[in-house]
Amino acid sequence: RSSNLSSGKADVITDVPVEKEKTLNQGDKTTTSSVSGFRTSLIMYNHTSKKMTKPVREALDKVVDRESIAKNVSKNHATPATGPFNTKLDFIDKQQVQKQDIDEAKKIMAAQGYTKAHPLKLTVSTYNGRPELPKMAQVLQSDAKKANIDITIRNLDDIEGYLKDKSQWDASMYSFGTIPRG
């Protein structure tokens, strides 16, 4: 899409990957604008995985540094999440962004028997269809390691097909639109 805009084959495009924005803005014939949307990026838990217990999900939730991801991965083109829906929707109460708390995540994992010597091993899938997701997975992998969670990332071409076989994955990076329609 970005190449089509730069070459003049397209007049308007949407969903410009953040890593392409600077290049597009430097072009003579292109400019970008950014508006808040209703797409959310998330960690989807496999409810059939015996590893994804409630305490593990709570620990992973504490591992995520929402503000850093919005700033560094999304280059300030995202708002740190407070829930699954955009807070601009009139039926969403304003909530506080949960702060990262590696120490608390580590305590939760220790209570489940996981230590630095014996970490929990998870498989997290992601896909390039949303270029920010593999980067978010890498941030999650790095931060989770500090809480004794070792993540193996599987970057896939066919995420939908892969997710159907729940025996292959524990969690997945995912993205979808959240604005109610109809």
CSV table of C-alpha atoms in Angstrom, one decimal:
chain,number,residue,atom,x,y,z
A,1,ARG,CA,0.0,0.0,0.0
A,2,SER,CA,2.7,2.5,1.0
A,3,SER,CA,4.6,1.8,-2.3
A,4,ASN,CA,1.4,2.4,-4.3
A,5,LEU,CA,0.9,5.8,-2.6
A,6,SER,CA,4.6,6.8,-3.1
A,7,SER,CA,4.5,5.8,-6.8
A,8,GLY,CA,1.2,7.6,-7.4
A,9,LYS,CA,-0.7,4.3,-8.1
A,10,ALA,CA,-2.9,5.2,-5.1
A,11,ASP,CA,-4.3,8.5,-4.0
A,12,VAL,CA,-5.3,7.5,-0.4
A,13,ILE,CA,-4.4,4.6,1.8
A,14,THR,CA,-5.3,3.6,5.4
A,15,ASP,CA,-3.5,1.7,8.1
A,16,VAL,CA,0.0,2.9,7.2
A,17,PRO,CA,2.6,0.9,9.2
A,18,VAL,CA,4.4,3.1,11.6
A,19,GLU,CA,7.8,2.3,10.2
A,20,LYS,CA,6.6,3.6,6.8
A,21,GLU,CA,5.3,6.9,8.0
A,22,LYS,CA,8.6,8.8,8.1
A,23,THR,CA,9.4,7.8,4.6
A,24,LEU,CA,6.0,8.8,3.3
A,25,ASN,CA,6.2,12.2,5.0
A,26,GLN,CA,9.6,12.8,3.4
A,27,GLY,CA,8.2,12.3,-0.1
A,28,ASP,CA,7.3,15.3,-2.3
A,29,LYS,CA,3.8,14.0,-3.1
A,30,THR,CA,2.8,12.3,0.1
A,31,THR,CA,1.7,13.3,3.5
A,32,THR,CA,0.2,11.4,6.4
A,33,SER,CA,-2.3,12.1,9.1
A,34,SER,CA,-3.1,10.1,12.2
A,35,VAL,CA,-6.5,9.7,13.8
A,36,SER,CA,-7.5,7.6,16.7
A,37,GLY,CA,-9.1,4.4,15.5
A,38,PHE,CA,-10.9,1.4,17.0
A,39,ARG,CA,-8.4,-1.3,16.4
A,40,THR,CA,-6.9,-3.0,19.4
A,41,SER,CA,-3.8,-5.2,19.7
A,42,LEU,CA,-3.9,-7.8,22.3
A,43,ILE,CA,-2.6,-11.0,23.8
A,44,MET,CA,-5.1,-13.7,23.1
A,45,TYR,CA,-4.9,-16.6,25.6
A,46,ASN,CA,-5.6,-20.2,24.6
A,47,HIS,CA,-8.2,-21.3,27.1
A,48,THR,CA,-7.4,-25.0,26.4
A,49,SER,CA,-3.7,-24.7,27.3
A,50,LYS,CA,-3.1,-26.1,30.7
A,51,LYS,CA,-0.3,-23.6,31.1
A,52,MET,CA,-2.6,-20.6,30.8
A,53,THR,CA,-4.0,-20.6,34.4
A,54,LYS,CA,-5.6,-17.6,35.9
A,55,PRO,CA,-2.4,-16.7,37.9
A,56,VAL,CA,-0.3,-17.0,34.7
A,57,ARG,CA,-2.7,-14.7,32.9
A,58,GLU,CA,-2.5,-12.3,35.8
A,59,ALA,CA,1.3,-12.4,35.7
A,60,LEU,CA,1.4,-11.8,32.0
A,61,ASP,CA,-1.0,-8.9,32.3
A,62,LYS,CA,1.5,-7.3,34.9
A,63,VAL,CA,4.4,-7.9,32.5
A,64,VAL,CA,3.0,-5.8,29.7
A,65,ASP,CA,4.3,-2.3,29.6
A,66,ARG,CA,1.4,-0.6,27.8
A,67,GLU,CA,2.9,2.9,27.8
A,68,SER,CA,6.3,1.8,26.5
A,69,ILE,CA,4.7,-0.2,23.7
A,70,ALA,CA,2.5,2.7,22.6
A,71,LYS,CA,5.5,5.1,22.7
A,72,ASN,CA,8.3,2.9,21.3
A,73,VAL,CA,6.7,0.2,19.2
A,74,SER,CA,3.8,2.3,17.9
A,75,LYS,CA,5.8,5.5,17.8
A,76,ASN,CA,3.0,7.3,19.7
A,77,HIS,CA,0.4,6.4,17.2
A,78,ALA,CA,-1.4,4.2,19.7
A,79,THR,CA,-2.9,4.9,23.1
A,80,PRO,CA,-2.0,2.6,26.0
A,81,ALA,CA,-4.9,0.2,26.5
A,82,THR,CA,-7.2,0.3,29.5
A,83,GLY,CA,-9.4,-2.5,28.2
A,84,PRO,CA,-10.6,-4.0,24.9
A,85,PHE,CA,-12.4,-0.9,23.6
A,86,ASN,CA,-11.4,2.6,22.7
A,87,THR,CA,-12.1,5.0,25.6
A,88,LYS,CA,-13.6,7.5,23.1
A,89,LEU,CA,-16.7,5.3,22.8
A,90,ASP,CA,-19.4,6.9,24.9
A,91,PHE,CA,-20.3,3.7,26.8
A,92,ILE,CA,-16.7,3.2,28.0
A,93,ASP,CA,-15.8,4.5,31.5
A,94,LYS,CA,-12.4,6.2,31.6
A,95,GLN,CA,-10.0,3.7,33.2
A,96,GLN,CA,-6.4,4.0,34.3
A,97,VAL,CA,-3.6,2.4,32.3
A,98,GLN,CA,-2.2,-0.5,34.3
A,99,LYS,CA,1.4,0.0,35.1
A,100,GLN,CA,4.0,-2.7,34.4
A,101,ASP,CA,4.9,-4.6,37.6
A,102,ILE,CA,7.6,-7.2,37.0
A,103,ASP,CA,8.2,-7.8,40.7
A,104,GLU,CA,4.5,-8.7,41.3
A,105,ALA,CA,4.5,-10.9,38.2
A,106,LYS,CA,7.6,-12.7,39.5
A,107,LYS,CA,5.8,-13.2,42.9
A,108,ILE,CA,2.8,-14.7,41.2
A,109,MET,CA,4.9,-17.0,39.1
A,110,ALA,CA,7.0,-18.1,42.2
A,111,ALA,CA,3.7,-19.0,44.0
A,112,GLN,CA,3.0,-21.2,41.0
A,113,GLY,CA,6.4,-22.9,41.3
A,114,TYR,CA,8.2,-21.1,38.5
A,115,THR,CA,11.7,-19.7,39.1
A,116,LYS,CA,14.7,-18.5,37.1
A,117,ALA,CA,16.1,-22.0,37.1
A,118,HIS,CA,12.7,-23.5,36.2
A,119,PRO,CA,10.7,-20.9,34.2
A,120,LEU,CA,7.3,-21.4,32.6
A,121,LYS,CA,7.8,-22.1,28.9
A,122,LEU,CA,5.1,-20.6,26.5
A,123,THR,CA,4.6,-20.6,22.8
A,124,VAL,CA,3.3,-17.2,21.6
A,125,SER,CA,2.3,-16.8,17.9
A,126,THR,CA,2.2,-13.6,15.9
A,127,TYR,CA,2.0,-12.6,12.2
A,128,ASN,CA,3.3,-10.0,9.8
A,129,GLY,CA,-0.2,-8.9,8.6
A,130,ARG,CA,0.0,-6.4,11.4
A,131,PRO,CA,3.7,-5.4,11.4
A,132,GLU,CA,3.6,-4.0,14.9
A,133,LEU,CA,2.6,-7.4,16.4
A,134,PRO,CA,5.9,-9.2,16.0
A,135,LYS,CA,7.6,-6.3,17.7
A,136,MET,CA,5.2,-6.3,20.5
A,137,ALA,CA,5.8,-10.1,20.9
A,138,GLN,CA,9.5,-9.4,21.2
A,139,VAL,CA,8.9,-6.8,23.9
A,140,LEU,CA,6.7,-9.2,25.7
A,141,GLN,CA,9.3,-12.0,25.4
A,142,SER,CA,12.0,-9.8,26.9
A,143,ASP,CA,9.9,-8.5,29.8
A,144,ALA,CA,8.3,-11.9,30.6
A,145,LYS,CA,11.8,-13.4,31.0
A,146,LYS,CA,12.3,-11.1,33.9
A,147,ALA,CA,9.3,-12.7,35.6
A,148,ASN,CA,10.5,-16.3,34.9
A,149,ILE,CA,8.4,-16.8,31.8
A,150,ASP,CA,10.3,-18.0,28.7
A,151,ILE,CA,8.4,-17.3,25.5
A,152,THR,CA,9.1,-18.9,22.2
A,153,ILE,CA,7.7,-16.7,19.4
A,154,ARG,CA,6.2,-18.3,16.2
A,155,ASN,CA,5.9,-15.8,13.4
A,156,LEU,CA,3.3,-17.1,10.9
A,157,ASP,CA,1.9,-16.4,7.5
A,158,ASP,CA,-1.5,-18.0,8.2
A,159,ILE,CA,-2.4,-17.0,11.7
A,160,GLU,CA,-6.1,-18.1,11.3
A,161,GLY,CA,-5.2,-21.6,10.2
A,162,TYR,CA,-2.6,-21.9,12.9
A,163,LEU,CA,-4.9,-20.8,15.7
A,164,LYS,CA,-7.4,-23.5,14.9
A,165,ASP,CA,-5.1,-26.2,16.2
A,166,LYS,CA,-5.1,-25.1,19.9
A,167,SER,CA,-2.5,-27.8,20.7
A,168,GLN,CA,0.3,-25.7,19.1
A,169,TRP,CA,0.1,-22.4,21.0
A,170,ASP,CA,-0.4,-21.0,24.5
A,171,ALA,CA,-1.1,-17.4,23.5
A,172,SER,CA,-1.1,-15.2,20.4
A,173,MET,CA,-0.6,-11.6,19.5
A,174,TYR,CA,-3.8,-10.5,17.7
A,175,SER,CA,-5.4,-7.4,16.4
A,176,PHE,CA,-9.0,-6.6,15.4
A,177,GLY,CA,-11.4,-3.7,15.1
A,178,THR,CA,-13.6,-3.1,18.2
A,179,ILE,CA,-16.2,-0.5,17.1
A,180,PRO,CA,-19.6,-2.0,17.5
A,181,ARG,CA,-21.5,-2.1,14.2
A,182,GLY,CA,-25.2,-2.7,13.6
